[in-house]
mmCIF file of C-alpha atoms and ligand atoms in Angstrom:
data_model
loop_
_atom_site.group_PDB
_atom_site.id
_atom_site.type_symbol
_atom_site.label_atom_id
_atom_site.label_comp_id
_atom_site.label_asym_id
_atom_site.label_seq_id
_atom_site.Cartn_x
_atom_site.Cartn_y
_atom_site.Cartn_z
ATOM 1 C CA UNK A 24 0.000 0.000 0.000
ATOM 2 C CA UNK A 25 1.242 3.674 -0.423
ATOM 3 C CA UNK A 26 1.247 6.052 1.765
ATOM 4 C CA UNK A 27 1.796 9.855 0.849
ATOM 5 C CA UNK A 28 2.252 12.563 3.464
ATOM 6 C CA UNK A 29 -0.838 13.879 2.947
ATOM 7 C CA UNK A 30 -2.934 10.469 3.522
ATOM 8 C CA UNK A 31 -5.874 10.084 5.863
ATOM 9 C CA UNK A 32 -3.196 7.755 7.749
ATOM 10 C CA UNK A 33 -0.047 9.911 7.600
ATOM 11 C CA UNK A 34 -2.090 12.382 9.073
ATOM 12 C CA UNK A 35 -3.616 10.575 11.589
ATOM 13 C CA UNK A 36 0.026 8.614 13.002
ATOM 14 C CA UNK A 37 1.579 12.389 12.837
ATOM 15 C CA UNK A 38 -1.360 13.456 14.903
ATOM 16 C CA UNK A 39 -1.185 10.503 17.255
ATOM 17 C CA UNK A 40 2.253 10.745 17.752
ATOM 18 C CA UNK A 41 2.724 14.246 18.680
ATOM 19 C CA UNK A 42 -0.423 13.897 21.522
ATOM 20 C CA UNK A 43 1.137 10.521 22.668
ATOM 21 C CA UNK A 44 4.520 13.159 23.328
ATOM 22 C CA UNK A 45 2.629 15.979 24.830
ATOM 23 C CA UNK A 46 1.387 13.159 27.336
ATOM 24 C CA UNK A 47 4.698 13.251 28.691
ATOM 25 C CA UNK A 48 4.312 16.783 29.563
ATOM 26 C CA UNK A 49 0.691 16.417 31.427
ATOM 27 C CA UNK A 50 0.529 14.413 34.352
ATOM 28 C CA UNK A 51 -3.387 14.474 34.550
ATOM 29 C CA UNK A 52 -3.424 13.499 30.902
ATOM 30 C CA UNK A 53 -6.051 10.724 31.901
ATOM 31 C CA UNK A 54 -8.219 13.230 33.131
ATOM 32 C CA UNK A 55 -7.618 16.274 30.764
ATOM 33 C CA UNK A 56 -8.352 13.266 27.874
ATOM 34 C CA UNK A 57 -11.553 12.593 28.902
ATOM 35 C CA UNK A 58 -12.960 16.097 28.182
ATOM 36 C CA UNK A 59 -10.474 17.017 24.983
ATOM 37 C CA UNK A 60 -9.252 13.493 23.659
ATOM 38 C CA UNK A 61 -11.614 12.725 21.037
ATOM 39 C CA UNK A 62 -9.653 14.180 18.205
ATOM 40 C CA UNK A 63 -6.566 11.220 19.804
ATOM 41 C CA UNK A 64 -9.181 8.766 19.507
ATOM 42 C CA UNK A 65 -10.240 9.262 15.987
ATOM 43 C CA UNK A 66 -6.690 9.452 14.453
ATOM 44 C CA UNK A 67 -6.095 6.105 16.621
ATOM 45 C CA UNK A 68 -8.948 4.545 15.424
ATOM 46 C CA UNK A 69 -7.821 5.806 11.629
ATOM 47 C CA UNK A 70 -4.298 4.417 12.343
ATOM 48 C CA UNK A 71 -5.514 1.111 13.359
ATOM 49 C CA UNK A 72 -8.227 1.084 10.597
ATOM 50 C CA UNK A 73 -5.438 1.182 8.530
ATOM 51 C CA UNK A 74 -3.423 -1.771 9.940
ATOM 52 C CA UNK A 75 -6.351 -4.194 9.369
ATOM 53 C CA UNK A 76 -6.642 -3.187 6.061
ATOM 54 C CA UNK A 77 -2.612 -3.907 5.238
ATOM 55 C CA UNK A 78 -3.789 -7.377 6.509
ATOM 56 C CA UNK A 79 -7.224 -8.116 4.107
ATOM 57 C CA UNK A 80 -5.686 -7.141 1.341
ATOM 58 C CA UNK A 81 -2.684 -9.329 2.323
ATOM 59 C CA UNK A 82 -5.158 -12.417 2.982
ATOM 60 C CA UNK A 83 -7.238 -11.557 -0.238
ATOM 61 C CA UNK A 84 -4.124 -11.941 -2.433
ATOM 62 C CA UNK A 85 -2.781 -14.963 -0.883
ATOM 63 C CA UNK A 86 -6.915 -16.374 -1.123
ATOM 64 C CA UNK A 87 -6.826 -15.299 -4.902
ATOM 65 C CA UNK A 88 -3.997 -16.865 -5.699
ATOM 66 C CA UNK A 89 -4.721 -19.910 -4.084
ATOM 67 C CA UNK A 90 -8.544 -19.994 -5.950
ATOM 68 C CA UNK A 91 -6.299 -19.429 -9.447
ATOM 69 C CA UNK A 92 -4.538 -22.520 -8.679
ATOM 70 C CA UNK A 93 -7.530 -24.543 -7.591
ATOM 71 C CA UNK A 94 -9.688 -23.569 -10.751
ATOM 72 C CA UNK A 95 -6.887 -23.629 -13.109
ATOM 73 C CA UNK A 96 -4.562 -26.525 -11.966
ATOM 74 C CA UNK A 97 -1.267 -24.174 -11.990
ATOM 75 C CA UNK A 98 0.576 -24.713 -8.992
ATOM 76 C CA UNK A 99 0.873 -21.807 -7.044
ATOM 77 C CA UNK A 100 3.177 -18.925 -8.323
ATOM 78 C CA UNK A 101 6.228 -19.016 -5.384
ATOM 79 C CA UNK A 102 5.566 -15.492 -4.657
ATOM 80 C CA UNK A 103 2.603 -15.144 -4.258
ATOM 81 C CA UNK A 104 2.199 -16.770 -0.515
ATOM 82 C CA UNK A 105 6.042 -15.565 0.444
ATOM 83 C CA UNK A 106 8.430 -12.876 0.516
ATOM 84 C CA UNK A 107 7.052 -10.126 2.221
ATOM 85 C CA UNK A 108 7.142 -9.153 5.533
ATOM 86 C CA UNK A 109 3.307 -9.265 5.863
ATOM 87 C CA UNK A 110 3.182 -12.522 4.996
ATOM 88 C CA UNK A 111 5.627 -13.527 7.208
ATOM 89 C CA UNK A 112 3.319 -12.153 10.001
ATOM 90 C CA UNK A 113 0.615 -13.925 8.556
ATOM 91 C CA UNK A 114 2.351 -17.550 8.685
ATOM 92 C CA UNK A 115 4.151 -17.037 12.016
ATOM 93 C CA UNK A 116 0.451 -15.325 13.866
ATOM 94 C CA UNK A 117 -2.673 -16.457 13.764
ATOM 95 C CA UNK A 118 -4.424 -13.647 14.951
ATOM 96 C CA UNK A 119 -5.353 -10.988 12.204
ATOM 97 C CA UNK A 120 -5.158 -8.172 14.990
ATOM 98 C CA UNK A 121 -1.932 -9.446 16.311
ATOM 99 C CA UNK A 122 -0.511 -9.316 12.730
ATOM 100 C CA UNK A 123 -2.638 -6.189 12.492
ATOM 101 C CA UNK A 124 -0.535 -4.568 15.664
ATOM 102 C CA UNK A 125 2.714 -6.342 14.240
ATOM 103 C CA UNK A 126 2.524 -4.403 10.889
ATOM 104 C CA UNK A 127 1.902 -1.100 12.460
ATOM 105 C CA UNK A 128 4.472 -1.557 15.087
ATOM 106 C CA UNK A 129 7.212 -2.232 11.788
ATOM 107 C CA UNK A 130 5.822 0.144 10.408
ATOM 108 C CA UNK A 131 5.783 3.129 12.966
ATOM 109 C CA UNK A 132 9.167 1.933 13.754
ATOM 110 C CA UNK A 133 11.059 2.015 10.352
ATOM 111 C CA UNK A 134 8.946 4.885 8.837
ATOM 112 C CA UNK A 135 9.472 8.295 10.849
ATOM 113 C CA UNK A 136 12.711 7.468 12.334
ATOM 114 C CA UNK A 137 14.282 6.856 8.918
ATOM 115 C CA UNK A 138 12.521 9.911 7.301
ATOM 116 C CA UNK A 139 13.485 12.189 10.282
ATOM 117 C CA UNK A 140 17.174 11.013 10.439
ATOM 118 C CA UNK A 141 17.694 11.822 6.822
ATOM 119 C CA UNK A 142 16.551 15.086 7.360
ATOM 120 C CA UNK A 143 18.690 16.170 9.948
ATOM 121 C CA UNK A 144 21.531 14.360 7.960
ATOM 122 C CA UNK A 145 20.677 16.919 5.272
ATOM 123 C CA UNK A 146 20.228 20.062 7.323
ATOM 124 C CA UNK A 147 23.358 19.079 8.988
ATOM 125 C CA UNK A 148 25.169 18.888 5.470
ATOM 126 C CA UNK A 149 23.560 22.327 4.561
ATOM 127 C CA UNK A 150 25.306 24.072 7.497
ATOM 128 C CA UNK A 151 28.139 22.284 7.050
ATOM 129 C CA UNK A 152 29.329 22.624 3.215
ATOM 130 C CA UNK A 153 32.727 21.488 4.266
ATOM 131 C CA UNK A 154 31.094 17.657 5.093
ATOM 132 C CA UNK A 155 28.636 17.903 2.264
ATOM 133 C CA UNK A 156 31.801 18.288 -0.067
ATOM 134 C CA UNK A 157 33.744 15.360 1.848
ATOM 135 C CA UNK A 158 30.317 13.243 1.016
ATOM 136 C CA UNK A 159 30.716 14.042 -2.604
ATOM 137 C CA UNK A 160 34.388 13.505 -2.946
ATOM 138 C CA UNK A 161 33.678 10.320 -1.488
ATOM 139 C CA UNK A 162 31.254 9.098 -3.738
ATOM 140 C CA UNK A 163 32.869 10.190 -6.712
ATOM 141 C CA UNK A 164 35.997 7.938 -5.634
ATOM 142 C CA UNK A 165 34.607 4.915 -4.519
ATOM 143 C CA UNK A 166 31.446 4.892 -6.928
ATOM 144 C CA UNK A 167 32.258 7.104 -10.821
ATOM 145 C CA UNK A 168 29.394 5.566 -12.309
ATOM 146 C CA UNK A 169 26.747 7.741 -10.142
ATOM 147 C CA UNK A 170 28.925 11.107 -10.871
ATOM 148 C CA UNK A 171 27.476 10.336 -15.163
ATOM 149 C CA UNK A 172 24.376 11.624 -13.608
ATOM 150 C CA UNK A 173 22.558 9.147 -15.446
ATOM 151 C CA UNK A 174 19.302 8.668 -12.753
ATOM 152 C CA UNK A 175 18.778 5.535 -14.721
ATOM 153 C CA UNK A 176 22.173 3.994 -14.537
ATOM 154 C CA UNK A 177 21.775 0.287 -12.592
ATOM 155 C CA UNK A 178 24.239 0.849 -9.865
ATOM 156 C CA UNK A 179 26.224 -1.652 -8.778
ATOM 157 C CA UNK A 180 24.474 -2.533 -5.877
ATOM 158 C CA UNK A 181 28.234 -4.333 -3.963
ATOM 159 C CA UNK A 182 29.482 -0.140 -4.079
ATOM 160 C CA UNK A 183 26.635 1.254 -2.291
ATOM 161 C CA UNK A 184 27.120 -0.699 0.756
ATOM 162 C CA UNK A 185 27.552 1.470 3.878
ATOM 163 C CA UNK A 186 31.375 0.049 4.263
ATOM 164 C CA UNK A 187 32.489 0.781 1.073
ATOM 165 C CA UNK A 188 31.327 4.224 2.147
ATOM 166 C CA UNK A 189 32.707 4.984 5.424
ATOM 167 C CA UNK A 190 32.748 8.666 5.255
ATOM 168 C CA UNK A 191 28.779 8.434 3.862
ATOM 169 C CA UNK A 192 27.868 6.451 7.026
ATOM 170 C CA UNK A 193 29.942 8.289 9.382
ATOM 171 C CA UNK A 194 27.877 11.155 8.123
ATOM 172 C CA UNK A 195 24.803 9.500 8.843
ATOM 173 C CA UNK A 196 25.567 8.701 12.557
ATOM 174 C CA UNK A 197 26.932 12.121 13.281
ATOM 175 C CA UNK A 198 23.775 13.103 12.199
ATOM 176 C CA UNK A 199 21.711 10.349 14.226
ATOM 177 C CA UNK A 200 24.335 11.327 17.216
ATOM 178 C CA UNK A 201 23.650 15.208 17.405
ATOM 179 C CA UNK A 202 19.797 14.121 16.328
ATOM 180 C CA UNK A 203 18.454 10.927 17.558
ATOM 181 C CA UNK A 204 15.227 10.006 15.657
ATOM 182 C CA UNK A 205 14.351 8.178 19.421
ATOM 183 C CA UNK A 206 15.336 10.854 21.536
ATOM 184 C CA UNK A 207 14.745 9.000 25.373
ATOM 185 C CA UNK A 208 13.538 5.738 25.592
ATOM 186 C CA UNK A 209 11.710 4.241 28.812
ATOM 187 C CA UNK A 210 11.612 0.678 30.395
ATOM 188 C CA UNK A 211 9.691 -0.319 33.146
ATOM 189 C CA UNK A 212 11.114 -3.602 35.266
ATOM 190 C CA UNK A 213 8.695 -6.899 34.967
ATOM 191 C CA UNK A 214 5.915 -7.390 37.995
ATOM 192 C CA UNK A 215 6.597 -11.540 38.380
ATOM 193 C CA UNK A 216 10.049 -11.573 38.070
ATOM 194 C CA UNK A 217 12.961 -11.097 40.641
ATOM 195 C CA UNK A 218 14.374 -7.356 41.113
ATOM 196 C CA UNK A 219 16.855 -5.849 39.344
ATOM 197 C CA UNK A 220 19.995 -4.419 40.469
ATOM 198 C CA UNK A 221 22.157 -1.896 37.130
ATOM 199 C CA UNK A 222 25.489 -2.461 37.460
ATOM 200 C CA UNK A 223 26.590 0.447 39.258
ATOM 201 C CA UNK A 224 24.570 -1.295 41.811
ATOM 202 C CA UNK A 225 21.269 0.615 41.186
ATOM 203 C CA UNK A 226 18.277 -1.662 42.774
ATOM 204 C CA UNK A 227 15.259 -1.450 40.761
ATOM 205 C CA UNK A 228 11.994 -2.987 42.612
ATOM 206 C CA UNK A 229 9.426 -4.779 40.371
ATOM 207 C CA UNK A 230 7.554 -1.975 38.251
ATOM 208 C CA UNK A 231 9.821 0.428 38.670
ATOM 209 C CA UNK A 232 10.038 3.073 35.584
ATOM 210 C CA UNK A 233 13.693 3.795 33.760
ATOM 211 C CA UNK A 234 13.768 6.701 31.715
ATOM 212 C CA UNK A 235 17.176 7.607 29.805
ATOM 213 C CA UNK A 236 17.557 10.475 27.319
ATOM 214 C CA UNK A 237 19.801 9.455 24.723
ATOM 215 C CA UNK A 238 19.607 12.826 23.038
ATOM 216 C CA UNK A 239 21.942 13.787 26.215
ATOM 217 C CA UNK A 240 24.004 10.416 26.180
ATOM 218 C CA UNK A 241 25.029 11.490 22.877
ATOM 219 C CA UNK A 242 26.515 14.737 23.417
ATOM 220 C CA UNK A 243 28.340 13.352 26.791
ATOM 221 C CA UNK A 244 32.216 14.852 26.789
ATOM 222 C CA UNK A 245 33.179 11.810 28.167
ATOM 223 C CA UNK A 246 32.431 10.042 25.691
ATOM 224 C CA UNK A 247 32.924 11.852 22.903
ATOM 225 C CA UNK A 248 35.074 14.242 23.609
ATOM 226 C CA UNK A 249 34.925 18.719 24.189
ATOM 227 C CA UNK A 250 33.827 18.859 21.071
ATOM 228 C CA UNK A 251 30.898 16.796 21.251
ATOM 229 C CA UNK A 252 28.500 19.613 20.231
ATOM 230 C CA UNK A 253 29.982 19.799 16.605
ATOM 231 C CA UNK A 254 29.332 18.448 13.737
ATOM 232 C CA UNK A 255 32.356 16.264 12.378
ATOM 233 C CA UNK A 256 31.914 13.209 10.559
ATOM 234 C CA UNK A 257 35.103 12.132 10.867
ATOM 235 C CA UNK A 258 34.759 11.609 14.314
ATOM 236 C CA UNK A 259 33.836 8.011 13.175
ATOM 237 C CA UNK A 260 36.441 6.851 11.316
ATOM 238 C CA UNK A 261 39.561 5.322 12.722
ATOM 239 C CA UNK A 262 41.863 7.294 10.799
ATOM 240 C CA UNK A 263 41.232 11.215 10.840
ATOM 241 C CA UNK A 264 43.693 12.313 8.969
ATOM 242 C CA UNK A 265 43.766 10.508 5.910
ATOM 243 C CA UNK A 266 41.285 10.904 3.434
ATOM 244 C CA UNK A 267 41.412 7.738 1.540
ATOM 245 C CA UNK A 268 41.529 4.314 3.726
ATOM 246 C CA UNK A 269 39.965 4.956 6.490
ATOM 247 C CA UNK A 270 37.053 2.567 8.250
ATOM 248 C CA UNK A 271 33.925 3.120 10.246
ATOM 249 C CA UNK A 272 34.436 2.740 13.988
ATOM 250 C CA UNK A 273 31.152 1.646 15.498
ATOM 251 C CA UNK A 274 30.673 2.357 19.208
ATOM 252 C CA UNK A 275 29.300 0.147 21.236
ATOM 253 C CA UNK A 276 25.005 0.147 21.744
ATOM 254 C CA UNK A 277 25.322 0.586 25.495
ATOM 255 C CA UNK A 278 27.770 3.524 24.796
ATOM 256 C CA UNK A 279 25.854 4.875 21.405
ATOM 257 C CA UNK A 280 22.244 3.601 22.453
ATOM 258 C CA UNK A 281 20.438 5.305 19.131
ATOM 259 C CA UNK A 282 19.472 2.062 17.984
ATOM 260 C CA UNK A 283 18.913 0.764 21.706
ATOM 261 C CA UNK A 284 20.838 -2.567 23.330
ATOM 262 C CA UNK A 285 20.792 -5.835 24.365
ATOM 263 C CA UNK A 286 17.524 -8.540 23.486
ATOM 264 C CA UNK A 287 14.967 -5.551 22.142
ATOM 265 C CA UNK A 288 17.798 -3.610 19.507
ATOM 266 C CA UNK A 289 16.443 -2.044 16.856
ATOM 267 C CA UNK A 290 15.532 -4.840 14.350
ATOM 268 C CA UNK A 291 15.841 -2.721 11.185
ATOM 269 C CA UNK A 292 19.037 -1.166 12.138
ATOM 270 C CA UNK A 293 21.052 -2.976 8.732
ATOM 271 C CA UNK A 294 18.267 -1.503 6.576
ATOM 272 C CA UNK A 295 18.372 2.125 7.873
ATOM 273 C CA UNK A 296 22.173 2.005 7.339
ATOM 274 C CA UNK A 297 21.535 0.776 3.712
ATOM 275 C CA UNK A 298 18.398 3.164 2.774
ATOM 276 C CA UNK A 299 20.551 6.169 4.722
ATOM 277 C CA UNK A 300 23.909 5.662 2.274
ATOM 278 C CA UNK A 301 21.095 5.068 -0.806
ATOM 279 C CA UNK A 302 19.411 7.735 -0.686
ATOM 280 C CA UNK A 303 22.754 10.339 0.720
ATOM 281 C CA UNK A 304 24.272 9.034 -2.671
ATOM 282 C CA UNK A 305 21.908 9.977 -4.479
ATOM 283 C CA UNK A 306 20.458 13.319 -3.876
ATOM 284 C CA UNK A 307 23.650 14.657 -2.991
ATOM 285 C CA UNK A 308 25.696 13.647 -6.641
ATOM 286 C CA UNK A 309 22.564 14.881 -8.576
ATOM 287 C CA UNK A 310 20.685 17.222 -6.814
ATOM 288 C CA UNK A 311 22.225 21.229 -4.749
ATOM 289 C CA UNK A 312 20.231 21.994 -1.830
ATOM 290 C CA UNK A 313 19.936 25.559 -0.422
ATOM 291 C CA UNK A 314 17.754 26.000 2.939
ATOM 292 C CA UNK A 315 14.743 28.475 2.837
ATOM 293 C CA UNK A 316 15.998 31.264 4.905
ATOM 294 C CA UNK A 317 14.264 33.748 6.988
ATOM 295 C CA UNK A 318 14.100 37.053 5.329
ATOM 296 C CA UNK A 319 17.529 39.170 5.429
ATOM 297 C CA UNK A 320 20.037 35.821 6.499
ATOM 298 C CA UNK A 321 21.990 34.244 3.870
ATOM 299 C CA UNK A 322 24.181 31.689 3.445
ATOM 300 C CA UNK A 323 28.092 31.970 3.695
ATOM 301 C CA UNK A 324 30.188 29.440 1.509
ATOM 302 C CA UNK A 325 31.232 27.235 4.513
ATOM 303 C CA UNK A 326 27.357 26.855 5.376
ATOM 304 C CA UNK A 327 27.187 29.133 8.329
ATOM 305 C CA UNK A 328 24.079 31.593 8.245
ATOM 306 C CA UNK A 329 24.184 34.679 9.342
ATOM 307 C CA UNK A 330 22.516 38.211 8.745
ATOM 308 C CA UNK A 331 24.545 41.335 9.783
ATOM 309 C CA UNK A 332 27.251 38.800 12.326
ATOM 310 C CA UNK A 333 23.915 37.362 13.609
ATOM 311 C CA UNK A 334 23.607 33.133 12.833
ATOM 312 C CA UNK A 335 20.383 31.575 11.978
ATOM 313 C CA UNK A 336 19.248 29.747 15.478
ATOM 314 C CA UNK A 337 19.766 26.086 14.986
ATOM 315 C CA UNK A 338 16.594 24.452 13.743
ATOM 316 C CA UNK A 339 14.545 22.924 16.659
ATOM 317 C CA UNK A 340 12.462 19.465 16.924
ATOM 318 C CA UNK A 341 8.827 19.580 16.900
ATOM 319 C CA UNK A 342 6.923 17.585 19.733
ATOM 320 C CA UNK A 343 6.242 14.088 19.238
ATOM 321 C CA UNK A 344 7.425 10.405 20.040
ATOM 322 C CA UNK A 345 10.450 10.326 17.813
ATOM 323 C CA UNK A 346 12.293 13.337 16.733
ATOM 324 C CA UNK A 347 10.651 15.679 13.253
ATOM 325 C CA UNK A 348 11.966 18.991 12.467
ATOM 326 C CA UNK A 349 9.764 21.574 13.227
ATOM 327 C CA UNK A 350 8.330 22.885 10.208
ATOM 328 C CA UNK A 351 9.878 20.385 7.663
ATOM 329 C CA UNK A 352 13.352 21.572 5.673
ATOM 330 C CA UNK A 353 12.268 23.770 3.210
ATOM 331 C CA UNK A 354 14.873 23.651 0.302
ATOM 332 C CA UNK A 355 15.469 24.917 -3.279
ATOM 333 C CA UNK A 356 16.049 22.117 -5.100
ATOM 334 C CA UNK A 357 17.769 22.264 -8.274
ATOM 335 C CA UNK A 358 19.432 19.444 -10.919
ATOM 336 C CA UNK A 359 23.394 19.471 -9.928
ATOM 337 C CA UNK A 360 25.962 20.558 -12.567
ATOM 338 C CA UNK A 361 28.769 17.790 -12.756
ATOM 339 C CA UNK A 362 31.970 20.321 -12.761
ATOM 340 C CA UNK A 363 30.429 21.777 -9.483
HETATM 341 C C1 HEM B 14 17.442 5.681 11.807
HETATM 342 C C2 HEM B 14 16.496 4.785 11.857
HETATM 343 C C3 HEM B 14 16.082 4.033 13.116
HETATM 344 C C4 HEM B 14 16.340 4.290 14.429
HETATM 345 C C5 HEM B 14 17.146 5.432 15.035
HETATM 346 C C6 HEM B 14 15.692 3.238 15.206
HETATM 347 C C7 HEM B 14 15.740 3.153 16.593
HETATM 348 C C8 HEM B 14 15.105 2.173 17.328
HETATM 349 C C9 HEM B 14 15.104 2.096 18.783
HETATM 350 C C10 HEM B 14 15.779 3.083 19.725
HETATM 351 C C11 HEM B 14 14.381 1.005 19.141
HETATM 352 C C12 HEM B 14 14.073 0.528 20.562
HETATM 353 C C13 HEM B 14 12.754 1.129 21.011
HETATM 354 C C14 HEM B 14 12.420 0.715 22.439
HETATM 355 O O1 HEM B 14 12.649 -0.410 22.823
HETATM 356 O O2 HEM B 14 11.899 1.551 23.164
HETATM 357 C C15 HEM B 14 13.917 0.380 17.908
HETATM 358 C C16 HEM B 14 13.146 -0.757 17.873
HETATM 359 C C17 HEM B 14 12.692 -1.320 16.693
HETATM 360 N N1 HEM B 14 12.972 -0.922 15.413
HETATM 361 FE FE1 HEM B 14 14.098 0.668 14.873
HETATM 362 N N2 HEM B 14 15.057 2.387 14.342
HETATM 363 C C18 HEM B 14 15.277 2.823 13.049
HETATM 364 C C19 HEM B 14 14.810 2.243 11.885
HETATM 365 C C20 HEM B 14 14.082 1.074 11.828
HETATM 366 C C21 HEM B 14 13.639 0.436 10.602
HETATM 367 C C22 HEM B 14 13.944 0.915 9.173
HETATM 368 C C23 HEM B 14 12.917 -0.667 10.980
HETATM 369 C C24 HEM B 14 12.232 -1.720 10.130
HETATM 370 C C25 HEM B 14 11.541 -1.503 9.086
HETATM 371 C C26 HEM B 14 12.921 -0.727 12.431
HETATM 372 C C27 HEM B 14 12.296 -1.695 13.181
HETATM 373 C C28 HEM B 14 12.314 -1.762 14.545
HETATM 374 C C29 HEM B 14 11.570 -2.759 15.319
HETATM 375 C C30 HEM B 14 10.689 -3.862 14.752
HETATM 376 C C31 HEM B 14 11.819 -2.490 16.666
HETATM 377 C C32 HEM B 14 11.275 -3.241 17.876
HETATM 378 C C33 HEM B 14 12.280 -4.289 18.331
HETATM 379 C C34 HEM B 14 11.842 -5.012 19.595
HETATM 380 O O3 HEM B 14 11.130 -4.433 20.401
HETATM 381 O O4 HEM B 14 12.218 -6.172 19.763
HETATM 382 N N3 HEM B 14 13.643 0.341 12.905
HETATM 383 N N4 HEM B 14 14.384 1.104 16.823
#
C-alpha cells in the first residue's frame, strides 16, 4: 500500500504521535483526555483502521492466488504466498489483529525514524558545506558511475554498501548522534520476576520506571570528547587524517544507544544504514540543496548563516514520540551541474 504525506493515515500517526509526546508533559493526561481526547481517539482509530486493512488485502491476495490454482490446476506462483514481511506475520500469527498490531508496530518503527534522520543528515550537510563536499568527494571515488548523472544507470548494488562508504555512514551517525530520531527511551522492570539491580549497583523494585535520554548520552564529553557539540563526521572513522583508507568505527550500543541494546535492539538497524547511504548518494551527486531562509540571512560558503554577524538559530524538533523537524526543511532544489 502507499502512503503519501498527505494520507488520511499519515495524518492521523503524525497526529497521534505528537499527543502521545505531549502526554509526557501532562501528568493528569487521563483526566484532561476525557474532556479534549476525542480528536486522539479518531486518528487512533484511523491508524488502526489502517493496519487491518494492510492485513485483508494481504489475505485476499494470498486467497486469490490460491482460488487461481484450484480452478486452473497451476501450482501456485512461489511469490505469491512468500516474501514479504506481511506474509511472514501472517504464517508465524494467527491472529489478524496481532498481525494487524505487528505491521503497524514495523511500520511506525522504520517509517518516521528513517525519514526524520535523513533530514537532519541533510540540514546538517547544509550548514556544514565542508562535510557535504567530503560526502561528494567520497562518492565520486569509490562509486564514478553515479557522478554520469545518469538517474537511470543500474548501480552496482556491492558499491553502495555502507562500508564501502565509510565517510557516507559516518555522516549519517553524526547526524543520528547530534539528532536521535528516538530521543529518550523508557523501560519499566517486569511485575513476576525477581528485582533488578544496574550495574553500578542501582536496585530497581518490580515496576519500577527507567527513563534515559539518549539525546543527552550522545553529546556526553566523556564520551565523545569537548567537542561533542559539533558536527564532524570524521569523528567516526579510525583514521582522521587521511582521506582515503579509512574505516567506520562503530561504538558500542550501550555507549551509542540510538538504535537501543541488548535482546529488544532495533531490528531494522542494517536496513536504515543501507536506505541512509542510498538515498545520501543519491540526492547529494545529482541534486544542490539551499535551505529556505528567513528574510535578510543568507548563506556563507562554509554553510554558516548569518545576517549582519547574527547566525540563523539552529533548527529545533517539533513535539512528538520520535524526533521531526519543526516545520519540515524547506529547500530549493535544483538538478546538480557535474563540474560543481
Ligand atoms: C534511523 C532509523 C532508526 C532508528 C534510530 C531506530 C531506533 C530504534 C530504537 C531506539 C528502538 C528501541 C525502542 C524501544 O525499545 O523503546 C527500535 C526498535 C525497533 N525498530 Fe528501529 N530504528 C530505526 C529504523 C528502523 C527500521 C527501518 C525498521 C524496520 C523496518 C525498524 C524496526 C524496529 C523494530 C521492529 C523495533 C522493535 C524491536 C523489539 O522491540 O524487539 N527500525 N528502533
Amino acid at each position: 500500500m502507499e502512503i503519501s504525506a498527505s494520507s488520511p493515515f499519515s495524518r492521523a500517526f503524525d497526529h497521534a504521535s505528537s499527543h502521545i509526546g505531549l502526554r509526557f508533559q501532562n501528568p493528569l493526561y487521563r483526566l484532561t483526555e476525557v474532556f479534549s481526547g476525542s480528536d486522539f481517539r479518531d486518528s487512533l482509530a484511523t491508524v488502526k483502521q489502517f493496519g487491518r486493512q494492510i492485513v485483508s488485502n494481504a489475505r485476499r491476495r494470498r486467497s486469490r492466488a490460491a482460488f487461481e490454482s484450484l480452478i486452473t490446476d497451476d501450482p501456485i506462483p512461489e511469490d505469491a504466498f512468500g516474501g514479504t514481511l506481511i506474509d511472514s506475520l501472517i504464517e508465524s500469527l494467527a491472529d489478524p489483529l496481532v498481525v494487524a498490531d505487528a505491521a503497524l508496530n514495523f511500520l511506525s518503527a522504520g517509517r518516521d525514524t528513517t525519514a526524520q534522520s535523513l533530514t537532519w543528515t541533510l540540514y546538517a550537510l547544509l550548514r556544514h558545506r565542508t562535510a557535504l563536499e567530503d560526502l561528494r568527494a567520497e562518492v565520486t571515488t569509490k562509486i564514478p558511475d553515479v557522478v554520469e548523472n545518469d538517474a537511470e544507470a543500474a548501480l552496482d548494488v556491492a558499491s553502495l554498501q555502507p562500508t564501502n562508504l565509510p565517510l557516507t555512514l559516518a555522516t549519517f551517525y553524526e547526524a543520528l548522534r547530534l539528532h536521535p530520531p528516538v530521543p529518550f527511551e523508557i523501560k519499566q522492570t517486569a511485575t513476576d520476576k525477581p528485582p533488578v539491580t544496574l550495574p553500578d549497583g542501582t536496585y530497581l523494585p518490580p515496576g519500577a520506571v527507567v527513563v534515559w535520554c539518549i539525546h543527552a548520552f550522545n553529546r556526553a564529553r566523556e564520551v565523545f570528547g569537548d567537542d561533542s557539540h559539533l558536527f564532524r563526521p570524521r569523528r567516526w572513522l579510525d583514521d582522521d587524517r587521511s582521506r582515503s583508507g579509512h574505516n567506520f568505527t562503530p561504538k558500542s550500543p550501550f555507549e551509542f544507544p540510538v538504535f537501543n541494546g541488548g535482546p529488544r535492539a532495533c531490528l531494522g538497524k542494517k536496513m536504515a544504514e543501507v536506505m541512509a547511504v542510498w538515498v545520501l548518494v543519491r540526492i547529494c551527486t545529482e541534486w544542490e540543496f539551499d535551505e529556505v531562509l528567513a528574510d535578510g540571512y543568507a548563506a556563507t560558503s562554509n554553510g554558516n548563516v548569518q545576517k549582519e554577524h547574527v547566525l540563523l538559530p539552529d533548527r529545533v524538533s517539533a513535539n512528538s514520540l520520535t524526533l521531526p523537524m519543526e516545520g519540515g526543511l524547506p529547500c530549493r532544489v535544483r538538478v546538480r551541474k557535474q563540474s560543481s
